[in-house]
XYZ file of C-alpha atoms in Angstrom:
740
model
C -88.817 148.531 65.975
C -87.513 145.165 68.183
C -87.410 142.003 66.257
C -86.992 138.479 67.624
C -83.858 136.719 66.978
C -81.191 133.943 68.111
C -77.984 134.155 69.485
C -75.335 131.843 69.503
C -72.426 131.655 72.009
C -69.657 129.449 70.431
C -67.081 128.405 73.354
C -63.764 126.858 72.385
C -60.484 127.637 70.507
C -62.167 130.019 68.406
C -60.241 133.179 68.696
C -57.255 134.024 65.985
C -58.074 130.922 64.086
C -60.128 132.724 61.362
C -63.548 131.975 63.040
C -65.278 135.084 62.188
C -64.695 135.406 58.794
C -65.851 131.944 58.685
C -69.244 132.549 60.390
C -69.713 135.368 57.964
C -69.607 133.294 55.031
C -71.731 130.915 56.189
C -74.207 133.667 57.169
C -73.897 135.255 53.603
C -74.253 131.697 52.146
C -78.000 131.565 53.814
C -79.080 135.166 53.605
C -78.761 135.808 57.235
C -78.710 139.546 58.833
C -76.806 139.860 62.169
C -73.332 140.224 63.704
C -70.600 138.602 65.226
C -67.863 139.462 67.533
C -65.450 138.208 69.986
C -65.490 138.815 73.893
C -64.111 137.172 76.838
C -66.001 133.963 76.709
C -65.365 133.322 72.840
C -67.033 134.032 69.705
C -70.704 135.349 69.903
C -73.092 135.525 66.957
C -76.425 136.964 66.713
C -78.773 136.810 63.883
C -82.131 137.478 62.145
C -84.157 134.935 60.574
C -84.389 130.983 59.874
C -81.142 130.034 60.957
C -81.510 126.106 59.588
C -78.309 124.135 59.941
C -76.140 127.247 60.873
C -75.502 125.608 64.589
C -74.584 122.238 63.493
C -72.495 123.813 60.336
C -70.420 125.458 62.871
C -69.243 122.532 64.306
C -69.092 120.456 61.363
C -67.240 122.813 58.960
C -65.101 124.807 61.324
C -61.510 126.492 60.473
C -58.474 123.757 60.503
C -57.166 125.740 63.851
C -60.727 125.729 65.554
C -61.483 123.561 68.425
C -65.318 123.850 69.209
C -66.209 122.981 72.829
C -69.773 123.811 72.682
C -72.687 125.560 70.849
C -75.565 127.292 72.703
C -78.024 128.676 70.931
C -80.860 131.268 72.846
C -83.805 133.856 72.058
C -82.297 137.644 70.992
C -84.143 140.304 70.758
C -83.155 143.132 68.715
C -83.656 146.837 69.482
C -82.709 147.757 65.817
C -83.296 145.673 62.815
C -79.620 144.739 61.302
C -79.780 145.636 57.351
C -76.831 143.061 56.746
C -74.368 140.680 58.304
C -71.469 142.331 59.849
C -67.951 141.158 61.933
C -67.794 143.707 64.331
C -64.857 144.558 66.849
C -64.099 142.571 70.240
C -66.070 143.573 73.351
C -65.025 143.327 76.848
C -61.921 142.225 78.719
C -60.708 138.565 80.684
C -60.170 135.534 79.674
C -63.263 132.983 79.524
C -62.012 131.332 76.032
C -59.085 129.191 74.710
C -56.134 130.625 73.382
C -54.614 129.090 70.108
C -51.017 127.349 70.095
C -48.638 128.483 67.696
C -48.939 126.721 64.140
C -46.880 125.481 61.304
C -46.915 127.144 58.282
C -49.996 126.309 56.177
C -49.525 125.275 52.458
C -50.759 128.289 50.830
C -48.560 130.440 53.078
C -45.660 128.357 52.184
C -46.771 128.199 48.435
C -46.361 132.437 48.520
C -43.074 132.168 49.874
C -41.634 129.922 47.317
C -44.044 132.092 44.655
C -43.692 135.250 42.863
C -45.580 137.452 44.924
C -44.974 140.175 47.376
C -44.040 137.659 50.179
C -41.738 135.748 48.232
C -38.834 134.535 50.391
C -40.462 136.363 53.185
C -39.806 135.156 56.740
C -42.906 136.162 58.340
C -45.790 135.210 55.842
C -48.512 133.677 57.911
C -52.273 133.642 57.762
C -55.305 132.729 60.001
C -54.663 128.989 59.532
C -51.045 129.402 60.754
C -48.221 131.288 62.567
C -47.288 132.724 66.016
C -49.888 132.845 68.483
C -49.266 132.098 72.084
C -45.485 132.957 71.575
C -46.385 136.484 70.676
C -49.700 137.211 72.721
C -49.315 139.517 75.920
C -53.149 139.831 76.769
C -56.810 138.613 75.881
C -58.594 139.260 73.907
C -56.202 138.550 70.887
C -55.714 141.465 69.078
C -53.022 142.720 67.391
C -52.596 145.517 69.905
C -51.924 142.895 72.631
C -49.312 140.917 70.952
C -45.949 141.409 70.019
C -46.940 142.430 66.719
C -47.801 145.685 67.934
C -44.688 148.253 67.003
C -45.621 146.818 63.114
C -48.014 149.090 61.502
C -49.935 147.537 58.837
C -49.082 149.040 55.208
C -52.101 149.596 52.832
C -51.681 146.127 50.912
C -51.552 143.826 54.018
C -54.239 146.552 55.674
C -56.558 145.805 52.809
C -56.626 142.201 53.288
C -56.738 142.184 56.907
C -59.789 144.147 56.629
C -61.551 141.667 54.108
C -63.864 138.927 55.519
C -63.303 136.972 52.306
C -59.315 137.118 52.306
C -57.679 134.381 54.476
C -56.062 136.973 56.289
C -59.017 138.977 57.533
C -57.924 139.802 61.193
C -54.659 137.283 61.395
C -53.335 139.726 64.186
C -49.624 138.579 63.011
C -50.082 139.363 59.110
C -47.201 141.211 57.755
C -45.025 141.707 54.249
C -41.661 142.496 53.812
C -42.767 146.656 53.400
C -44.417 146.811 57.051
C -43.290 143.673 58.988
C -40.454 141.789 61.094
C -37.084 142.091 59.767
C -34.418 139.149 59.396
C -30.818 139.484 59.008
C -27.755 137.564 59.560
C -25.207 138.957 62.429
C -21.422 137.351 62.121
C -18.700 139.358 64.002
C -21.279 142.332 64.875
C -21.745 142.884 61.547
C -24.840 142.421 59.569
C -24.822 140.086 56.774
C -27.135 138.493 54.073
C -29.915 136.298 55.746
C -28.554 133.290 52.750
C -25.204 133.303 54.100
C -26.445 131.169 57.546
C -26.544 128.583 54.680
C -22.491 129.324 53.509
C -21.808 128.821 57.388
C -23.671 125.750 57.900
C -22.404 124.121 54.771
C -19.145 124.799 55.976
C -19.578 123.014 59.107
C -20.498 126.165 61.360
C -22.883 126.752 64.152
C -25.547 129.196 63.558
C -28.061 130.508 66.611
C -31.683 130.572 64.894
C -34.292 132.826 66.600
C -37.423 130.467 66.190
C -40.920 131.071 67.828
C -40.144 130.279 71.361
C -36.793 130.880 71.657
C -33.281 130.403 69.743
C -32.125 127.245 68.241
C -28.564 126.267 67.787
C -27.949 124.719 64.030
C -25.722 122.863 62.369
C -25.600 120.440 59.508
C -26.350 117.121 60.791
C -24.735 115.195 58.289
C -21.033 116.667 59.452
C -19.691 114.343 62.359
C -16.943 117.516 62.667
C -19.842 120.140 63.182
C -22.140 117.620 65.841
C -19.004 117.215 67.895
C -17.964 121.031 67.981
C -21.418 121.890 68.763
C -21.813 119.378 71.740
C -18.335 120.517 72.842
C -19.532 124.033 73.055
C -22.826 123.195 74.571
C -21.435 120.821 77.249
C -23.987 118.596 76.292
C -21.600 115.193 75.774
C -24.260 112.386 74.592
C -28.171 113.775 75.116
C -29.516 112.907 71.664
C -30.266 116.235 69.357
C -33.315 117.042 67.663
C -33.405 117.023 63.700
C -35.263 119.063 61.216
C -35.732 118.756 57.734
C -38.714 118.463 54.926
C -40.263 114.894 54.466
C -38.388 113.745 51.751
C -34.897 114.142 53.312
C -35.998 112.749 56.674
C -36.885 109.499 54.830
C -33.292 109.284 53.887
C -32.484 108.843 57.164
C -35.596 107.439 58.861
C -38.538 105.368 58.203
C -42.044 106.839 59.126
C -45.780 104.701 59.497
C -48.852 106.688 58.282
C -49.247 107.783 61.877
C -45.636 109.181 62.195
C -46.665 110.680 59.400
C -49.405 112.473 60.067
C -48.044 113.753 63.296
C -45.262 115.213 61.788
C -47.651 117.291 59.603
C -49.553 118.197 62.502
C -49.826 121.761 62.921
C -48.198 121.568 66.336
C -45.358 120.458 64.103
C -43.628 118.444 67.441
C -40.076 116.383 67.497
C -41.038 112.929 66.374
C -39.294 109.985 67.663
C -38.529 108.054 64.259
C -36.396 104.639 63.924
C -33.149 105.120 62.056
C -33.240 103.559 58.605
C -31.732 104.333 55.215
C -28.478 106.580 55.216
C -26.628 106.832 58.287
C -26.334 109.918 60.186
C -23.171 110.404 62.735
C -23.410 108.617 65.917
C -22.983 111.819 67.741
C -26.587 113.058 66.729
C -27.851 110.300 69.169
C -25.393 108.119 70.804
C -26.615 104.868 71.315
C -30.089 105.392 70.451
C -32.200 103.769 67.686
C -34.578 106.537 67.414
C -34.137 109.513 66.165
C -36.124 112.849 67.005
C -37.236 114.677 63.680
C -39.359 117.973 63.182
C -40.392 119.481 59.778
C -39.803 123.422 59.466
C -42.846 124.881 61.169
C -42.220 128.639 60.154
C -41.332 130.450 56.664
C -37.894 131.024 58.036
C -37.141 127.625 58.928
C -38.221 126.287 55.399
C -36.351 129.128 54.211
C -33.178 127.658 55.859
C -33.516 124.276 55.008
C -33.575 125.393 51.449
C -30.221 127.568 52.212
C -28.453 124.658 53.845
C -29.322 121.925 51.196
C -29.639 119.245 53.900
C -30.764 117.990 57.478
C -29.887 120.276 60.455
C -29.555 119.584 63.896
C -31.678 122.058 65.988
C -31.297 121.916 69.671
C -32.462 124.597 72.377
C -29.892 127.702 72.016
C -29.080 127.762 75.960
C -26.380 125.978 78.196
C -27.496 122.343 79.460
C -30.176 122.756 81.964
C -30.849 126.700 81.505
C -33.792 128.053 79.929
C -33.978 128.856 76.339
C -32.464 132.319 74.938
C -35.320 134.299 73.743
C -33.882 137.831 73.368
C -31.435 139.155 70.635
C -29.295 140.910 73.155
C -29.593 137.860 75.456
C -28.485 135.573 72.558
C -25.218 137.457 71.638
C -24.194 137.384 75.300
C -25.180 133.563 76.239
C -24.464 132.203 72.840
C -21.452 134.199 71.744
C -19.053 130.939 72.814
C -21.615 128.659 70.721
C -22.219 130.333 67.484
C -20.147 131.444 64.441
C -23.412 133.642 63.393
C -27.076 134.833 64.564
C -30.075 134.589 62.409
C -31.989 137.094 64.387
C -35.039 139.557 64.100
C -36.935 142.239 65.169
C -40.509 140.487 66.427
C -40.175 140.181 70.398
C -40.913 136.672 71.763
C -43.608 137.078 74.355
C -42.410 133.574 76.500
C -40.037 130.918 76.181
C -41.086 127.554 74.719
C -39.139 124.454 73.525
C -40.299 122.176 71.118
C -42.826 119.696 71.812
C -41.887 115.940 71.879
C -43.645 112.721 71.130
C -44.226 109.710 69.857
C -47.014 107.916 67.400
C -46.573 104.627 68.630
C -47.662 104.038 71.412
C -48.920 107.748 71.398
C -47.515 109.543 73.910
C -46.452 113.063 74.471
C -43.051 113.253 76.196
C -42.602 116.889 76.318
C -45.658 119.288 76.328
C -44.305 122.616 74.380
C -44.862 124.711 71.524
C -47.720 124.076 69.320
C -49.762 122.234 72.305
C -49.943 124.974 74.560
C -52.153 126.539 75.982
C -54.482 123.897 74.882
C -57.415 122.608 77.588
C -58.410 119.669 78.842
C -62.438 119.032 79.738
C -62.367 117.645 83.440
C -64.322 114.475 83.758
C -67.944 114.115 84.607
C -68.277 114.909 88.644
C -66.090 118.184 88.326
C -68.667 120.615 87.026
C -68.471 122.446 90.088
C -64.907 122.391 90.568
C -63.389 125.404 92.173
C -60.341 127.626 90.489
C -57.246 125.797 91.363
C -53.443 126.518 90.834
C -51.453 122.901 91.042
C -47.293 123.979 90.668
C -46.153 120.359 89.602
C -42.997 118.756 91.054
C -39.326 119.558 91.029
C -38.147 117.715 87.621
C -39.855 118.368 84.480
C -41.552 121.720 85.875
C -45.054 122.697 84.537
C -48.214 123.855 86.527
C -52.016 123.368 86.043
C -54.955 125.773 86.014
C -58.205 124.731 86.491
C -61.293 127.116 85.541
C -64.549 126.759 84.390
C -64.542 122.772 83.913
C -61.539 122.800 82.112
C -57.883 122.004 83.362
C -55.142 124.053 81.263
C -51.688 122.491 81.675
C -48.890 124.921 80.834
C -45.588 124.398 78.730
C -42.470 122.556 79.971
C -40.657 124.772 82.477
C -37.403 122.833 83.169
C -35.896 121.185 85.761
C -36.192 123.664 89.227
C -33.020 122.767 90.374
C -31.604 125.129 88.204
C -32.047 128.817 89.258
C -32.740 130.137 86.204
C -35.238 127.522 85.252
C -36.767 128.798 88.974
C -37.117 132.043 87.753
C -38.818 131.147 84.488
C -41.511 129.133 86.995
C -42.054 132.242 89.042
C -42.584 134.246 85.534
C -44.974 131.581 84.426
C -46.924 131.308 87.173
C -47.677 134.835 87.322
C -47.820 135.094 83.231
C -50.544 132.302 83.348
C -52.601 133.687 86.298
C -52.764 137.357 84.680
C -53.493 135.719 81.050
C -56.359 133.781 82.037
C -57.643 135.998 84.967
C -56.845 133.189 87.325
C -57.929 133.407 90.937
C -56.864 130.058 92.822
C -59.351 129.232 95.456
C -57.101 126.309 96.386
C -53.444 125.836 95.822
C -52.040 122.267 94.932
C -48.333 120.955 95.878
C -46.015 117.994 95.506
C -46.426 116.824 99.541
C -42.253 117.023 99.600
C -41.346 119.841 101.711
C -38.190 120.317 99.910
C -39.395 120.798 96.206
C -38.947 124.372 95.211
C -42.375 124.295 93.634
C -43.965 123.176 96.661
C -42.280 126.212 98.890
C -43.628 128.502 96.337
C -47.236 127.254 96.779
C -46.563 127.657 100.754
C -45.488 131.098 100.324
C -48.699 132.453 98.318
C -51.134 132.101 101.327
C -54.383 130.580 100.772
C -55.622 127.184 101.061
C -52.980 124.858 100.163
C -53.057 120.935 99.444
C -50.311 118.664 99.625
C -50.797 115.661 97.467
C -48.348 112.858 97.522
C -46.687 112.247 94.258
C -47.457 108.770 93.011
C -51.187 109.525 93.988
C -50.920 112.740 91.446
C -49.710 110.486 88.928
C -52.589 108.419 89.005
C -55.170 111.355 89.112
C -53.382 112.580 86.081
C -53.872 109.410 84.101
C -57.423 109.373 85.145
C -58.287 112.873 83.995
C -56.805 112.543 81.223
C -58.809 109.447 80.070
C -62.126 111.196 81.228
C -62.447 108.446 84.042
C -65.840 110.043 86.290
C -65.134 111.547 89.592
C -67.602 108.507 90.950
C -66.338 106.136 88.293
C -64.928 103.930 91.194
C -61.574 102.891 92.390
C -58.834 102.203 89.864
C -55.624 99.785 89.853
C -52.715 102.353 89.127
C -48.924 101.009 88.168
C -46.989 103.998 88.752
C -43.277 103.461 87.695
C -41.158 106.218 87.912
C -37.619 107.403 89.654
C -38.423 109.197 92.759
C -41.085 110.909 94.627
C -42.144 111.195 98.407
C -44.655 108.103 99.939
C -46.821 108.902 102.811
C -44.636 106.812 105.007
C -41.595 109.135 104.698
C -39.289 106.710 102.526
C -38.646 107.449 98.433
C -41.308 105.674 96.165
C -40.800 104.936 92.872
C -42.315 101.389 91.491
C -46.161 101.110 92.964
C -49.310 99.382 92.464
C -51.834 102.135 93.716
C -55.632 101.311 94.327
C -57.877 104.401 94.198
C -59.392 107.654 92.483
C -59.067 111.091 92.780
C -60.032 111.608 96.771
C -57.544 108.773 98.046
C -55.335 106.250 96.761
C -53.565 103.238 98.847
C -50.526 101.182 98.571
C -51.264 97.623 97.324
C -47.741 96.624 96.628
C -44.513 98.010 95.257
C -40.651 97.310 94.325
C -39.066 95.724 97.258
C -37.186 98.838 98.713
C -33.272 98.633 97.879
C -30.477 101.643 99.529
C -29.956 104.335 97.409
C -25.678 104.623 98.339
C -25.271 108.324 97.885
C -28.509 109.377 97.970
C -29.006 111.625 95.248
C -25.673 110.477 93.563
C -27.122 107.427 93.041
C -29.675 108.809 90.537
C -26.334 109.861 88.430
C -24.190 106.868 88.857
C -25.760 103.745 87.870
C -23.198 101.375 88.954
C -24.496 102.627 92.916
C -27.801 101.297 92.522
C -26.305 97.893 90.728
C -23.941 97.154 93.847
C -27.001 97.749 96.274
C -29.451 95.446 94.048
C -26.752 92.769 93.846
C -25.975 92.739 97.976
C -29.494 92.739 98.585
C -29.945 89.291 96.282
C -27.249 87.953 97.686
C -24.698 87.984 94.816
C -22.168 90.127 96.798
C -19.054 88.154 95.210
C -20.519 88.744 91.738
C -20.845 92.664 92.625
C -17.230 92.505 93.406
C -16.283 90.718 90.127
C -18.022 93.358 88.050
C -16.985 96.501 90.025
C -13.692 95.795 91.174
C -12.425 99.105 90.941
C -15.196 100.831 92.640
C -15.375 101.995 96.305
C -17.822 99.295 97.356
C -16.387 98.620 100.969
C -17.383 102.636 101.595
C -20.545 102.182 100.414
C -21.561 99.289 101.885
C -20.192 100.842 105.472
C -22.361 103.818 105.010
C -25.509 101.443 103.757
C -24.897 99.398 107.123
C -24.999 102.538 108.653
C -27.951 104.276 107.382
C -25.815 107.204 106.351
C -27.312 108.892 103.017
C -28.557 105.585 101.811
C -32.324 106.018 102.034
C -34.613 102.875 101.066
C -36.346 103.154 97.413
C -38.922 101.339 95.520
C -37.816 103.155 92.389
C -38.320 101.696 89.065
C -36.157 103.969 87.654
C -33.079 103.354 89.660
C -33.957 99.657 89.098
C -33.254 100.335 85.160
C -30.383 102.194 86.076
C -28.887 99.210 88.034
C -29.625 96.678 84.886
C -27.928 99.014 82.424
C -25.171 98.950 84.663
C -25.100 95.477 84.981
C -25.019 95.119 80.923
C -22.190 97.717 80.558
C -23.311 101.272 81.047
C -20.514 102.765 82.573
C -20.055 105.927 83.828
C -22.354 108.712 85.217
C -25.625 109.638 83.399
C -25.100 113.402 81.658
C -28.800 113.625 81.568
C -32.090 112.174 83.366
C -33.242 108.893 81.912
C -30.031 108.084 79.781
C -28.974 104.496 81.170
C -33.016 103.795 80.768
C -33.161 104.918 77.375
C -29.803 103.110 76.543
C -31.315 99.892 77.965
C -34.337 100.237 76.252
C -32.219 100.709 72.888
C -30.742 97.591 73.499
C -33.783 95.535 73.895
C -35.493 96.806 70.904
C -32.435 94.885 68.971
C -33.636 91.609 70.418
C -36.493 89.317 69.623
C -39.112 87.683 72.021
C -37.422 86.374 75.092
C -39.194 84.905 78.025
C -39.267 87.427 81.214
C -37.182 87.336 83.809
C -38.907 85.886 87.434
C -39.898 88.539 90.388
C -41.179 87.006 93.496
C -44.430 87.937 95.257
C -43.250 88.512 98.794
C -44.539 90.502 102.200
C -41.722 93.222 101.462
C -43.186 93.756 97.718
C -42.291 92.729 94.549
C -38.771 91.352 94.888
C -36.108 91.405 91.818
C -33.619 89.008 93.672
C -35.211 86.056 91.256
C -34.675 88.510 88.505
C -30.740 89.092 89.405
C -30.207 85.482 89.998
C -31.304 84.335 86.500
C -29.776 87.372 85.011
C -26.497 85.941 86.636
C -26.859 82.438 84.623
C -27.408 84.152 81.612
C -24.310 86.059 81.870
C -22.758 82.658 82.939
C -23.593 80.954 79.568
C -22.733 84.482 77.613
C -26.528 85.451 76.211
C -26.562 88.447 74.384
C -27.210 91.378 76.398
C -29.837 92.526 73.530
C -31.464 89.554 75.056
C -31.353 89.822 78.583
C -32.132 93.558 77.916
C -35.711 92.332 76.697
C -36.330 89.882 79.437
C -35.918 92.655 82.023
C -38.271 94.955 80.417
C -40.473 91.831 80.365
C -40.130 90.504 83.619
C -41.052 93.973 85.214
C -43.999 94.495 82.777
C -45.384 91.279 84.131
C -44.629 91.674 87.701
C -46.954 94.522 88.146
C -49.655 93.521 85.041
C -49.999 90.562 87.421
C -51.642 91.924 90.292
C -53.128 94.781 88.879
C -55.283 92.371 86.842
C -56.459 90.433 90.045
C -57.584 93.772 91.587
C -59.895 94.260 88.627
C -60.873 90.089 88.367
C -61.777 90.471 91.989
C -63.793 93.740 91.426
C -61.837 96.097 93.251
C -60.875 98.051 90.312
C -62.941 98.956 87.231
C -59.829 99.635 85.051
C -55.616 99.479 85.171
C -53.771 102.990 84.644
C -50.525 103.072 83.598
C -48.386 106.132 84.912
C -45.072 107.781 85.716
C -41.887 108.520 83.528
C -41.015 104.788 82.990
C -44.153 104.317 80.973
C -42.358 106.769 78.182
C -40.408 103.936 77.336
C -42.219 102.350 74.355
C -41.272 98.967 75.155
C -42.450 98.531 78.577
C -45.494 100.562 77.899
C -45.959 97.814 74.663
C -45.380 94.679 77.250
C -47.543 96.003 79.917
C -50.475 96.771 77.881
C -49.862 93.263 76.188
C -49.725 91.486 79.868
C -53.101 93.293 80.758
C -54.849 92.346 77.551
C -58.465 92.226 77.809
C -59.256 94.423 80.776
C -59.509 98.233 80.478
C -56.211 99.897 80.427
C -56.052 103.912 80.630
C -52.635 105.526 79.283
C -50.954 108.788 78.604
C -51.435 109.977 75.336
C -51.836 114.037 75.500
C -50.390 114.377 79.049
C -46.878 113.584 79.701
C -46.594 110.275 82.161
C -43.461 111.699 83.633
C -43.442 114.924 85.994
C -44.666 116.851 83.293
C -48.163 116.099 83.923
C -48.053 115.929 87.867
C -49.863 119.241 88.166
C -52.783 117.962 86.332
C -53.112 115.287 88.836
C -52.565 117.468 91.916
C -55.079 119.784 90.355
C -57.926 117.211 89.849
C -56.990 115.773 93.473
C -57.333 119.260 95.003
C -60.761 119.961 93.481
C -62.269 116.694 94.427
C -61.132 116.595 98.005
C -62.887 120.385 98.135
C -66.292 118.535 96.877
C -65.547 115.326 99.469
C -64.974 117.641 102.593
C-alpha cells in the first residue's frame, strides 16, 4: 500500500561526519519512520509522518564537523510503508557532495588514549568527530573500502561500535584499535624499537622523522639550540622559520595568545598559528630575526603521545629537502630522510595524498598556506554565477594550487609548492588528475595565467579545449571579490594588488597596482613607478640589487656608492643602461626588498619573502611614526621622495625600527588615497586588498586604517598570495563565458 511521505535532501559537508546517526537520533526522538543514506549528492532522508521541526534541527544541531549548505524538502511516495527508521547503505557513484577535511583529535578520543580502556596509548584512535579523512580517501562515496584503511579488517569489538547508530563511532571509516588497526613502530639503524624511545632520542638532541597525516615531519627538541642548528644544517634550511608543536600550556610558556588566537589553535583544522614571542626564550635559530613563532597543537593521537614522550615543545618541520615535496611513504622516507633523521617513527597506514600543514593568522584573520585541515572545503560562488560552467583553473608558478568550479561551488586545492622544482611540478600534475577524478570534474573551460613561461600555463595549453588566459593581478582582484561574495553584477571595485611579480597586459612586470574593475575585466588606474630589476630573477634573491636601482632612479647614486661600495655597481649600471637583463617592474615586493637592504638586510634571501618578513618584524618594534611621502606623477606613484626622506633620517641617526615603520605607513597611504578617491567619485563600490604583500599584517592594518569609513574587502579564508590565484582565474573564466 502506497503512502505519502517527505524526502529531505541535505547538501554540504555531510559525509564522514556522523550525519546519518545524527539523523537517526533525531528521527527516533520524534517517532518517525523511514531511512537515511549517503549518495553522490550528500545525504538523503525519506520519512513517514509529520516531520515537525526536523528540517530546522538538521541545520541547528548538526555534528561538529558538518557544514550544511542546503536542506531541500519535497514530497515522496512510499511503495512499502516502513516499520521503523533505518540507516541504509550508500548508493550511487560520482561526486556531487563535499568531502570532509582531516580533523584534529577530539576530547573524547584524547581521553581514551590517556585512559585505561582498550585504546590506551593507541596512536590511531578516532571517531566520527575527528581523525583522518581527505588524507586517506581514494574515492567517493566516503566508505572504508575507498580509503587506505581498506586493508585493516575490523575486529569484533570495533565492528560492534561501527554498526551501532548510538555509538560515536557508527560508520567511522578509519575506526581501529590495537587488535585490528595500523601499527606504530620506531626504526633506528634498520631495527625496530619501542615507539616511546623516540622521546629519548629527542631529549638527547636527536632528530626523528615522524609520519603524520599528510606526510613526514622532522622533529627535534625546540629548546635545544644544538639540535635546531643540526636540523638546519642537515635540511639545508639556513633561516626560514620552523613550525613548532606543543600542548597549549607549554605554548603559553613561550608565546602569548589572544582568545581569537587560542580559538584558532583549537580549531579542528589545527593549523599553524602565528603568535608573538613572550615569556621564556627559545633558541634564535627556531625563527631567526622574527618576532612571531608558528605554533600548532598536536592534532593526532600520535602527536599527543610524542609530546608526552619528549616532555617539551618540538620543532615540526616538513620532512623534505627545502623546496621539494613532503615525503609520504615509508620506503621513500628511509631513502630521502636517511641523512636527516636519527630515527623514524612510522606506521603502516598509507597516505593517499601529500598535505602540508595550513598556516594562519588570527589578527588580522588570514590564511597564509591553504592545506591540511582546510581542504577540500568549498566556497559558494557569488550571486550571478548560478549557471557557471565547470572550470579548471591552474594557478601560477609560485605557491601552486588549482581550483575546480562545479555546481555553483569553487574548490581550491591544497598548497602544491613552487613549480620551478621538478618534483613539485610532478606533484602538480598528480593533483590535477587526482582532483578531477575524485570530484568527477569535466572542465568546459581551462583558466591559466597569461605568462607563457609558467609551467601551470603550459600544462593548461597542452590539455586541449577552450583555454582562458588571465592576467595575474586581475586574478588576484577577482579572488578577493569571490571570497567576499561580491555579486557578479555588483559593479566595479578598486583593487590594491601588491605582490612580487606578474605579467601585465602591456608585457611588463607588474606588482604594485591600483586596478578598477570586476570579474570580466579590470583596468590599471595607477601603479608604483617602474624601476629596473638588475639581473632579472637574481634581483628577487639579492635585495641590494633593487636598492641600487631604486636609489639611482631617485637621484641618490652617491649614497648608493657609499652604502654598496663592495658591490659590482658599475657592471649592473651598464646592464641597466643597455637594457640587458634589467626589465622594468612596478613590484611592491621588490620595493620591500630594497628598503630591507637599505636598513641592513645583507646577502641573498634563502626563501621567498625573507627580506620583507625581516622588515615587518623590524617595524613591529617601533611605535607610531609619520609616513614617508610618495609622489603622484604621470609615471605612477613615485617612491623617490620616500628615499630622500629616508636618506635624511639615516643621516640624523633615526632608529631603523622607526624608518621601517615609516616605510610601511607611506606605502599604505600612497595606495589608499587614490583608491579612496575612486570610491568617493562613485567609480568603485569598495576597495579590495590582494597580493602576497598583504600577508604582511602591519601593512594590512595600516592600509585598512587609511581606508577607514569605506567598504574594504580582504582575504580571510583564501590566501592573498599566489595560493589563491586559481580561484580568481576560475571566476574570471566563468564570468567571461557568460558575457560572450
